[in-house]
């Protein structure tokens, strides 16, 4: 079998395992992408001709200055061998200065100058916090410009495909990466939580493609479309896929637009923009408070400004925390944290009791009210879960259901009671994973539809947790040290039980904390 055939087979397997098809985002419209047709880019108006000619004349000077800024022009991992463009290394992402990128620099700096200046200004408010979150996740801070291309840093941006917030998450992908979404909150509008989710998503994409160009393309079009383009084009060279038009039209422009924005953002004045001005996002701390509770009650009891709370908790759509949780982490301006913590116990009496019942009503997305003529099979199909999962969630032995009864439905992000997910780490094998979870290799392959023993770093596998194992689900703000102390274990033992090589953990991760 040829090397290309092996590679194509591996990509096909990866596509099946990661469930790429259900996470496609190609339909969404971006503020800086979908509205700008190729014709509009080429059609520079006569009113802008003078500015255009001036910028064009400066391109050679800009190229020379980029070279003098100690940008690695010949070491770009994502750069095609045949490319004649200059490449720049910026915090792990290679920036090209080719014709595709120049075209978008011209567009942003001439035809859409006022609009792009607004995006620079709006993004400046969030720049420090976004870049800090990216760094904490080990990602290049230049990915800050990806959200600028997505939404122009408008937390209220919404596409026809229901992609929302600065990072433009669709509901399915948002929930998949831990963002809460219901009638009372939409954490896609939270710049910190959304950036954390985007960081996890981009990390997964980079682990899959081992290329920032392809990872960003997949963020735009969906993993499935990019994998399909790679298989049809028989290449992982992004620029070659662009040349062959294997990627969707919007995606072919998406990466060059990111590069154009990043190059302009490094020195706006060089391209005729003024230095962005904005009041920085305030320092905030997450404080766990009783839920559901209103921001008004928190402000009144702690004697702080309601407006301050609303500004940093704009994702709480009705000024109330989620009724589906007993506690919720509310963002509090750091200088006011002490005032809130003092009254935390007294806030229990301010819980909105009637809202707690909403966790079981017909509008709750985790429940379905059976209608006349419906079957378990049709309901399972509607919520894209298996019949066995639906029966297990509701403790049903047969297939008989009664109209008017309420069934609990599970989404793809739901953690089942008898199972969990394992993210493959570099160096792991099916054999080592099977030993960890007291399973056979055959069981893991069958559970995940694997045709061979090949697995990839970053891949998620469904596993069965031993009944003898005690599991802890990591909550936001927890550390390995705190978890180990809670269960009377050492950090080293927990790392050994979970075959961890670093102490980095993420909310939602299932950790084995004890095993007989």
Coordinates of C-alpha atoms in Angstrom, one line a residue:
X1 CA 0.0 0.0 0.0
X2 CA 1.4 3.4 -0.9
X3 CA 2.2 6.1 1.6
X4 CA -0.6 8.3 0.2
X5 CA -3.1 5.5 0.6
X6 CA -2.1 5.0 4.2
X7 CA -2.4 8.7 4.9
X8 CA -5.8 8.9 3.2
X9 CA -7.0 5.9 5.2
X10 CA -5.8 7.4 8.4
X11 CA -7.6 10.7 7.7
X12 CA -10.8 8.8 6.9
X13 CA -10.5 7.0 10.3
X14 CA -9.9 10.3 12.1
X15 CA -12.9 11.8 10.4
X16 CA -15.1 9.0 11.7
X17 CA -13.8 9.1 15.3
X18 CA -14.0 12.9 15.8
X19 CA -17.5 13.2 14.4
X20 CA -16.4 16.0 12.1
X21 CA -19.5 16.0 10.0
X22 CA -21.7 17.2 12.8
X23 CA -19.5 20.1 13.7
X24 CA -19.2 21.9 10.3
X25 CA -19.4 25.6 10.5
X26 CA -19.3 26.5 6.8
X27 CA -22.7 28.0 6.8
X28 CA -22.0 30.8 9.2
X29 CA -21.4 34.3 7.9
X30 CA -18.5 36.3 9.3
X31 CA -18.5 40.0 9.6
X32 CA -15.2 40.3 7.8
X33 CA -15.6 37.3 5.4
X34 CA -18.9 36.5 3.8
X35 CA -19.9 40.0 3.0
X36 CA -16.7 40.6 1.0
X37 CA -16.9 39.0 -2.4
X38 CA -13.9 38.5 -4.6
X39 CA -15.4 41.0 -7.0
X40 CA -15.6 43.6 -4.3
X41 CA -12.0 43.2 -3.4
X42 CA -10.8 43.8 -7.0
X43 CA -13.2 46.7 -7.5
X44 CA -11.3 49.5 -5.8
X45 CA -13.4 52.6 -6.2
X46 CA -11.9 55.7 -7.9
X47 CA -12.4 57.6 -4.6
X48 CA -9.9 55.3 -3.0
X49 CA -7.5 55.1 -5.9
X50 CA -5.1 57.6 -4.5
X51 CA -4.9 55.6 -1.2
X52 CA -4.6 52.4 -3.1
X53 CA -1.7 53.6 -5.2
X54 CA 0.1 55.0 -2.2
X55 CA -0.2 51.6 -0.4
X56 CA 0.9 49.7 -3.5
X57 CA 4.0 51.9 -3.7
X58 CA 4.8 51.1 -0.1
X59 CA 4.6 47.3 -0.5
X60 CA 8.2 46.9 -1.4
X61 CA 9.2 49.1 1.5
X62 CA 6.9 47.0 3.8
X63 CA 8.5 43.8 2.6
X64 CA 11.9 45.1 3.3
X65 CA 11.0 46.3 6.8
X66 CA 9.3 42.9 7.6
X67 CA 12.6 41.2 6.7
X68 CA 14.6 43.6 9.0
X69 CA 12.2 42.8 11.9
X70 CA 14.0 39.4 12.4
X71 CA 11.1 37.4 10.9
X72 CA 12.3 34.0 9.9
X73 CA 11.6 34.1 6.1
X74 CA 12.8 30.6 5.2
X75 CA 11.8 28.3 8.1
X76 CA 8.0 28.3 7.7
X77 CA 6.7 24.8 8.4
X78 CA 3.4 25.6 6.6
X79 CA 5.1 27.2 3.6
X80 CA 4.8 25.3 0.3
X81 CA 8.2 24.5 -1.3
X82 CA 7.2 26.2 -4.6
X83 CA 6.0 29.4 -3.0
X84 CA 7.8 32.6 -3.9
X85 CA 6.3 34.7 -1.1
X86 CA 8.1 35.9 2.0
X87 CA 7.2 34.0 5.2
X88 CA 7.3 35.3 8.8
X89 CA 7.4 33.4 12.0
X90 CA 5.2 35.0 14.6
X91 CA 4.9 33.1 17.9
X92 CA 4.6 29.8 16.2
X93 CA 2.4 30.8 13.3
X94 CA 4.1 31.5 10.0
X95 CA 2.8 34.6 8.3
X96 CA 3.0 34.7 4.5
X97 CA 3.3 38.0 2.6
X98 CA 2.1 36.6 -0.7
X99 CA -0.4 37.9 -3.3
X100 CA -3.3 36.3 -1.4
X101 CA -2.4 38.2 1.8
X102 CA -1.6 41.4 0.0
X103 CA -5.0 41.4 -1.6
X104 CA -6.7 41.5 1.8
X105 CA -4.2 44.1 3.2
X106 CA -5.3 46.3 0.3
X107 CA -8.9 45.7 1.1
X108 CA -8.7 46.4 4.8
X109 CA -6.4 49.4 4.4
X110 CA -8.3 51.0 1.5
X111 CA -11.9 49.9 0.8
X112 CA -12.8 48.8 4.3
X113 CA -10.5 51.1 6.2
X114 CA -13.1 52.7 8.6
X115 CA -14.7 49.3 9.3
X116 CA -11.4 47.7 10.1
X117 CA -10.3 50.6 12.3
X118 CA -13.5 50.0 14.4
X119 CA -12.6 46.3 14.7
X120 CA -9.1 47.2 15.8
X121 CA -10.5 49.6 18.4
X122 CA -13.1 47.1 19.6
X123 CA -10.6 44.3 19.9
X124 CA -8.2 46.4 21.8
X125 CA -10.5 46.2 24.9
X126 CA -10.2 42.4 25.0
X127 CA -6.6 42.0 23.7
X128 CA -4.8 41.6 27.0
X129 CA -7.3 39.0 28.4
X130 CA -7.6 37.1 25.1
X131 CA -3.8 36.8 24.6
X132 CA -3.3 35.8 28.2
X133 CA -5.9 33.0 27.9
X134 CA -4.2 31.8 24.7
X135 CA -0.8 31.8 26.4
X136 CA -2.2 29.8 29.3
X137 CA -3.3 27.2 26.9
X138 CA 0.1 27.1 25.2
X139 CA -1.2 28.8 22.0
X140 CA 0.3 31.6 19.9
X141 CA -1.2 34.9 21.1
X142 CA -1.4 36.0 17.5
X143 CA -4.6 33.9 17.3
X144 CA -6.1 37.0 18.9
X145 CA -6.6 38.1 15.3
X146 CA -8.7 35.1 14.4
X147 CA -11.6 36.3 16.5
X148 CA -11.2 39.7 14.8
X149 CA -11.8 38.1 11.5
X150 CA -14.6 36.1 12.9
X151 CA -16.7 38.9 14.5
X152 CA -14.7 42.1 14.7
X153 CA -14.8 41.4 18.5
X154 CA -18.5 42.0 18.8
X155 CA -19.9 39.7 21.5
X156 CA -23.4 40.3 20.0
X157 CA -22.4 39.2 16.5
X158 CA -24.8 36.5 15.3
X159 CA -24.8 34.7 11.9
X160 CA -27.8 33.1 10.1
X161 CA -26.5 29.7 11.2
X162 CA -26.8 30.8 14.9
X163 CA -23.0 31.3 15.4
X164 CA -22.7 33.8 18.2
X165 CA -20.1 35.8 20.0
X166 CA -16.5 37.0 19.4
X167 CA -15.4 33.4 18.4
X168 CA -18.6 32.6 16.5
X169 CA -19.4 29.3 18.1
X170 CA -22.5 27.4 16.7
X171 CA -24.6 25.8 19.5
X172 CA -23.3 22.3 19.0
X173 CA -19.6 23.2 19.0
X174 CA -20.1 25.5 21.9
X175 CA -21.6 22.8 24.1
X176 CA -19.0 20.4 22.9
X177 CA -16.3 22.6 24.4
X178 CA -18.1 23.3 27.6
X179 CA -20.0 26.5 27.0
X180 CA -23.4 26.8 28.7
X181 CA -26.3 27.7 26.5
X182 CA -30.0 28.0 27.5
X183 CA -32.8 30.6 28.0
X184 CA -30.9 32.3 30.8
X185 CA -27.3 32.3 29.7
X186 CA -25.2 32.1 26.5
X187 CA -21.5 31.7 27.4
X188 CA -20.5 32.2 23.8
X189 CA -21.0 35.9 24.6
X190 CA -18.5 35.6 27.6
X191 CA -15.1 36.8 26.2
X192 CA -13.1 34.7 28.7
X193 CA -15.1 31.5 28.6
X194 CA -15.5 31.7 24.9
X195 CA -11.7 32.2 24.4
X196 CA -11.0 29.2 26.7
X197 CA -13.4 27.1 24.6
X198 CA -11.8 28.4 21.4
X199 CA -8.4 27.6 22.8
X200 CA -9.4 24.0 23.4
X201 CA -11.0 23.7 20.0
X202 CA -7.9 25.1 18.2
X203 CA -5.6 22.9 20.2
X204 CA -7.7 19.8 19.1
X205 CA -7.6 21.1 15.5
X206 CA -3.8 21.6 15.6
X207 CA -3.4 18.1 17.0
X208 CA -5.4 16.7 14.2
X209 CA -3.8 18.6 11.3
X210 CA -0.3 19.5 12.7
X211 CA -0.6 22.8 10.8
X212 CA -1.9 26.1 11.9
X213 CA -3.0 27.0 8.3
X214 CA -5.2 23.8 8.2
X215 CA -6.3 24.2 11.8
X216 CA -7.6 27.7 11.1
X217 CA -9.2 26.5 7.8
X218 CA -11.0 23.8 9.8
X219 CA -12.2 26.4 12.4
X220 CA -13.9 28.2 9.6
X221 CA -15.2 25.3 7.4
X222 CA -15.3 22.4 9.8
X223 CA -13.0 19.5 10.3
X224 CA -14.9 17.3 7.8
X225 CA -14.6 19.7 4.8
X226 CA -10.9 20.2 5.4
X227 CA -10.2 16.5 5.7
X228 CA -12.3 15.9 2.6
X229 CA -10.3 18.5 0.7
X230 CA -7.0 16.9 1.8
X231 CA -8.1 13.5 0.6
X232 CA -9.4 14.9 -2.7
X233 CA -6.3 17.0 -3.3
X234 CA -3.9 14.4 -2.0
X235 CA -1.9 17.1 -0.2
X236 CA -1.7 18.8 3.2
X237 CA -0.3 22.0 1.7
X238 CA -2.8 24.7 2.4
X239 CA -1.7 26.9 -0.5
X240 CA -1.8 24.0 -2.9
X241 CA -5.4 23.2 -1.7
X242 CA -6.2 26.9 -2.4
X243 CA -4.6 26.7 -5.9
X244 CA -6.6 23.6 -6.7
X245 CA -9.8 25.1 -5.2
X246 CA -10.4 22.1 -3.1
X247 CA -11.5 24.2 -0.1
X248 CA -14.7 26.3 0.0
X249 CA -14.3 29.8 -1.4
X250 CA -14.8 31.5 1.9
X251 CA -12.2 29.2 3.5
X252 CA -9.6 29.9 0.8
X253 CA -9.7 33.6 1.9
X254 CA -10.0 32.9 5.6
X255 CA -6.3 32.2 6.4
X256 CA -5.0 35.1 4.2
X257 CA -7.4 37.4 5.9
X258 CA -6.1 36.3 9.3
X259 CA -2.5 37.0 8.1
X260 CA -3.5 40.4 6.7
X261 CA -5.1 41.3 10.0
X262 CA -2.1 40.1 12.0
X263 CA 0.4 42.0 9.8
X264 CA -1.6 45.2 10.0
X265 CA -2.2 44.8 13.7
X266 CA 1.6 44.6 14.4
X267 CA 2.1 48.1 13.1
X268 CA -1.2 49.8 12.2
X269 CA 0.4 53.2 11.4
X270 CA 2.4 51.6 8.7
X271 CA -0.8 50.9 6.8
X272 CA -2.5 54.2 7.5
X273 CA -4.4 53.3 10.6
X274 CA -4.2 55.0 14.0
X275 CA -3.1 53.2 17.1
X276 CA -6.2 51.4 18.5
X277 CA -7.7 53.1 21.6
X278 CA -10.0 51.4 24.1
X279 CA -10.5 51.0 27.8
X280 CA -9.0 47.6 28.8
X281 CA -11.3 44.8 30.0
X282 CA -11.4 44.9 33.8
X283 CA -9.5 42.3 35.9
X284 CA -12.1 39.8 37.1
X285 CA -12.2 36.7 39.3
X286 CA -14.7 33.9 39.2
X287 CA -16.5 33.5 42.5
X288 CA -18.7 30.4 43.0
X289 CA -22.2 31.6 44.3
X290 CA -25.5 29.9 45.0
X291 CA -27.7 29.5 41.9
X292 CA -30.1 30.5 40.5
X293 CA -29.6 34.0 41.8
X294 CA -30.0 37.5 40.2
X295 CA -27.2 39.9 39.7
X296 CA -29.4 42.5 41.4
X297 CA -29.4 40.4 44.6
X298 CA -25.6 40.0 44.5
X299 CA -25.1 43.7 44.0
X300 CA -27.6 44.6 46.8
X301 CA -26.1 42.3 49.4
X302 CA -22.5 43.1 48.6
X303 CA -23.1 46.8 48.2
X304 CA -21.4 47.0 44.7
X305 CA -22.6 48.5 41.4
X306 CA -25.1 46.4 39.5
X307 CA -23.8 48.0 36.2
X308 CA -20.3 46.7 37.0
X309 CA -21.6 43.2 37.4
X310 CA -23.7 43.4 34.2
X311 CA -20.7 44.5 32.2
X312 CA -18.6 41.5 33.1
X313 CA -21.5 39.0 33.0
X314 CA -23.2 40.1 29.8
X315 CA -23.6 36.4 29.0
X316 CA -26.3 36.2 31.7
X317 CA -29.1 37.1 29.3
X318 CA -31.7 37.9 32.0
X319 CA -29.4 39.0 34.7
X320 CA -29.9 35.6 36.4
X321 CA -27.6 32.6 36.7
X322 CA -28.5 29.3 35.2
X323 CA -31.5 27.6 37.0
X324 CA -30.0 24.2 36.2
X325 CA -27.1 24.5 38.6
X326 CA -26.9 24.7 42.4
X327 CA -23.9 26.9 42.1
X328 CA -22.4 29.1 39.3
X329 CA -19.1 31.0 38.9
X330 CA -20.0 34.7 38.5
X331 CA -17.4 37.1 37.3
X332 CA -16.6 39.7 39.9
X333 CA -14.2 42.7 39.4
X334 CA -11.1 41.6 41.3
X335 CA -11.0 44.6 43.6
X336 CA -14.5 43.7 44.8
X337 CA -14.1 40.0 45.4
X338 CA -13.7 40.4 49.1
X339 CA -17.0 42.2 49.4
X340 CA -18.9 39.4 47.6
X341 CA -17.2 36.5 49.5
X342 CA -18.2 38.1 52.8
X343 CA -21.9 37.7 51.9
X344 CA -21.7 34.4 50.0
X345 CA -23.4 32.4 52.7
X346 CA -26.2 34.9 53.1
X347 CA -26.9 34.7 49.3
X348 CA -28.2 31.2 49.7
X349 CA -31.5 32.7 51.0
X350 CA -31.7 34.7 47.8
X351 CA -31.9 31.7 45.5
X352 CA -34.9 32.1 43.1
X353 CA -36.8 29.0 44.1
X354 CA -39.4 29.0 41.3
X355 CA -36.6 28.9 38.7
X356 CA -35.2 25.7 40.0
X357 CA -38.3 23.9 38.7
X358 CA -37.4 25.0 35.2
X359 CA -34.8 22.2 35.2
X360 CA -37.6 19.7 34.7
X361 CA -40.1 21.6 32.5
X362 CA -40.9 20.9 28.9
X363 CA -38.6 23.7 27.7
X364 CA -35.5 22.3 29.3
X365 CA -33.3 21.1 26.4
X366 CA -32.4 18.0 28.4
X367 CA -36.0 16.7 28.4
X368 CA -38.6 15.8 25.8
X369 CA -42.3 15.6 26.3
X370 CA -43.7 12.6 24.3
X371 CA -46.3 13.4 21.7
X372 CA -48.9 11.1 20.3
X373 CA -47.5 8.9 17.6
X374 CA -43.9 9.3 18.6
X375 CA -41.7 6.3 19.2
X376 CA -38.4 5.8 21.1
X377 CA -36.7 5.4 17.8
X378 CA -38.0 8.7 16.3
X379 CA -37.1 10.6 19.5
X380 CA -33.6 9.1 19.5
X381 CA -33.2 10.1 15.9
X382 CA -34.4 13.6 16.6
X383 CA -31.8 14.2 19.3
X384 CA -29.1 12.3 17.4
X385 CA -28.5 9.7 20.1
X386 CA -28.8 5.9 20.0
X387 CA -31.9 4.0 21.1
X388 CA -29.9 2.2 23.8
X389 CA -28.6 5.5 25.2
X390 CA -32.1 6.9 25.4
X391 CA -33.4 3.8 27.2
X392 CA -30.5 3.8 29.6
X393 CA -30.9 7.5 30.5
X394 CA -34.6 6.8 31.3
X395 CA -34.1 3.3 32.8
X396 CA -36.5 1.7 30.3
X397 CA -36.5 -2.0 29.7
X398 CA -38.8 -2.0 26.7
X399 CA -39.7 0.3 23.9
X400 CA -43.2 1.2 25.1
X401 CA -43.8 4.9 26.0
X402 CA -46.9 6.9 26.8
X403 CA -47.9 10.3 25.3
X404 CA -47.4 13.1 27.8
X405 CA -44.6 11.4 29.6
X406 CA -41.3 13.2 30.0
X407 CA -38.0 11.6 28.8
X408 CA -34.5 12.7 29.5
X409 CA -32.5 13.0 26.2
X410 CA -28.7 13.0 26.0
X411 CA -26.7 15.2 23.7
X412 CA -23.3 14.4 22.2
X413 CA -21.6 16.3 25.0
X414 CA -23.4 14.5 27.8
X415 CA -21.3 12.3 30.1
X416 CA -22.9 8.9 30.5
X417 CA -22.9 7.3 33.9
X418 CA -21.2 4.1 32.7
X419 CA -18.6 5.6 30.5
X420 CA -16.2 8.5 29.8
X421 CA -13.9 9.9 27.2
X422 CA -10.2 9.6 27.0
X423 CA -8.1 12.0 25.0
X424 CA -5.1 10.3 23.5
X425 CA -1.8 11.7 24.5
X426 CA 1.5 11.6 22.6
X427 CA 3.1 8.2 23.0
X428 CA 0.0 6.3 24.2
X429 CA -1.1 3.1 22.5
X430 CA -4.4 1.2 22.5
X431 CA -2.7 -1.4 24.8
X432 CA -1.8 1.2 27.5
X433 CA -5.2 2.8 27.3
X434 CA -6.9 -0.6 27.6
X435 CA -4.9 -1.4 30.7
X436 CA -5.7 1.9 32.3
X437 CA -9.5 1.4 32.0
X438 CA -9.5 -2.4 32.6
X439 CA -10.7 -3.1 29.0
X440 CA -9.4 -5.2 26.1
X441 CA -8.1 -3.7 22.9
X442 CA -11.0 -5.4 21.1
X443 CA -13.5 -3.7 23.4
X444 CA -12.0 -0.2 22.7
X445 CA -11.9 -0.8 19.0
X446 CA -15.5 -2.0 18.9
X447 CA -16.7 0.9 21.1
X448 CA -15.1 3.5 18.9
X449 CA -15.5 1.8 15.5
X450 CA -11.7 1.4 14.9
X451 CA -10.6 -0.8 12.1
X452 CA -7.0 -1.0 13.3
X453 CA -4.8 -0.3 16.3
X454 CA -3.7 3.1 15.0
X455 CA -4.6 6.1 17.1
X456 CA -3.5 9.8 17.1
X457 CA -2.5 12.3 19.7
X458 CA -5.6 14.5 20.4
X459 CA -8.1 11.9 19.4
X460 CA -11.0 11.2 21.8
X461 CA -11.9 7.6 22.6
X462 CA -15.0 6.3 24.4
X463 CA -13.9 4.1 27.3
X464 CA -15.6 2.2 30.1
X465 CA -14.7 3.3 33.6
X466 CA -14.2 0.4 36.0
X467 CA -16.8 0.2 38.7
X468 CA -13.9 -0.1 41.1
X469 CA -12.6 3.3 40.0
X470 CA -13.6 6.5 41.7
X471 CA -14.1 9.4 39.2
X472 CA -13.8 13.1 39.6
X473 CA -15.1 15.6 37.0
X474 CA -12.8 18.6 36.9
X475 CA -14.6 21.9 37.6
X476 CA -13.6 25.3 36.5
X477 CA -10.8 26.7 38.7
X478 CA -9.7 23.4 40.2
X479 CA -6.1 22.3 40.2
X480 CA -4.5 18.8 40.5
X481 CA -3.2 19.8 43.9
X482 CA -6.7 20.7 45.2
X483 CA -8.3 17.5 43.7
X484 CA -5.5 15.3 45.2
X485 CA -6.0 16.9 48.6
X486 CA -9.8 16.4 48.5
X487 CA -9.4 12.7 47.9
X488 CA -6.4 12.1 50.2
X489 CA -4.1 11.3 47.3
X490 CA -0.8 12.7 46.1
X491 CA -0.6 14.6 42.8
X492 CA 1.9 12.0 41.5
X493 CA -0.6 9.1 42.2
X494 CA -3.4 10.9 40.3
X495 CA -1.1 11.6 37.4
X496 CA 0.0 7.9 37.4
X497 CA -3.6 6.6 37.5
X498 CA -4.5 8.8 34.5
X499 CA -1.2 8.4 32.7
X500 CA -0.6 12.2 32.7
X501 CA 2.7 13.8 31.7
X502 CA 1.7 17.3 32.7
X503 CA -0.3 18.9 35.5
X504 CA -2.6 20.8 33.0
X505 CA -6.3 19.9 33.4
X506 CA -9.5 21.3 31.9
X507 CA -13.1 21.6 33.1
X508 CA -15.1 18.6 32.2
X509 CA -12.2 16.2 32.2
X510 CA -12.9 12.8 34.0
X511 CA -10.0 11.9 36.3
X512 CA -9.6 8.6 38.1
X513 CA -8.8 9.6 41.7
X514 CA -8.9 6.1 43.4
X515 CA -8.7 2.6 42.2
X516 CA -8.7 -0.7 44.1

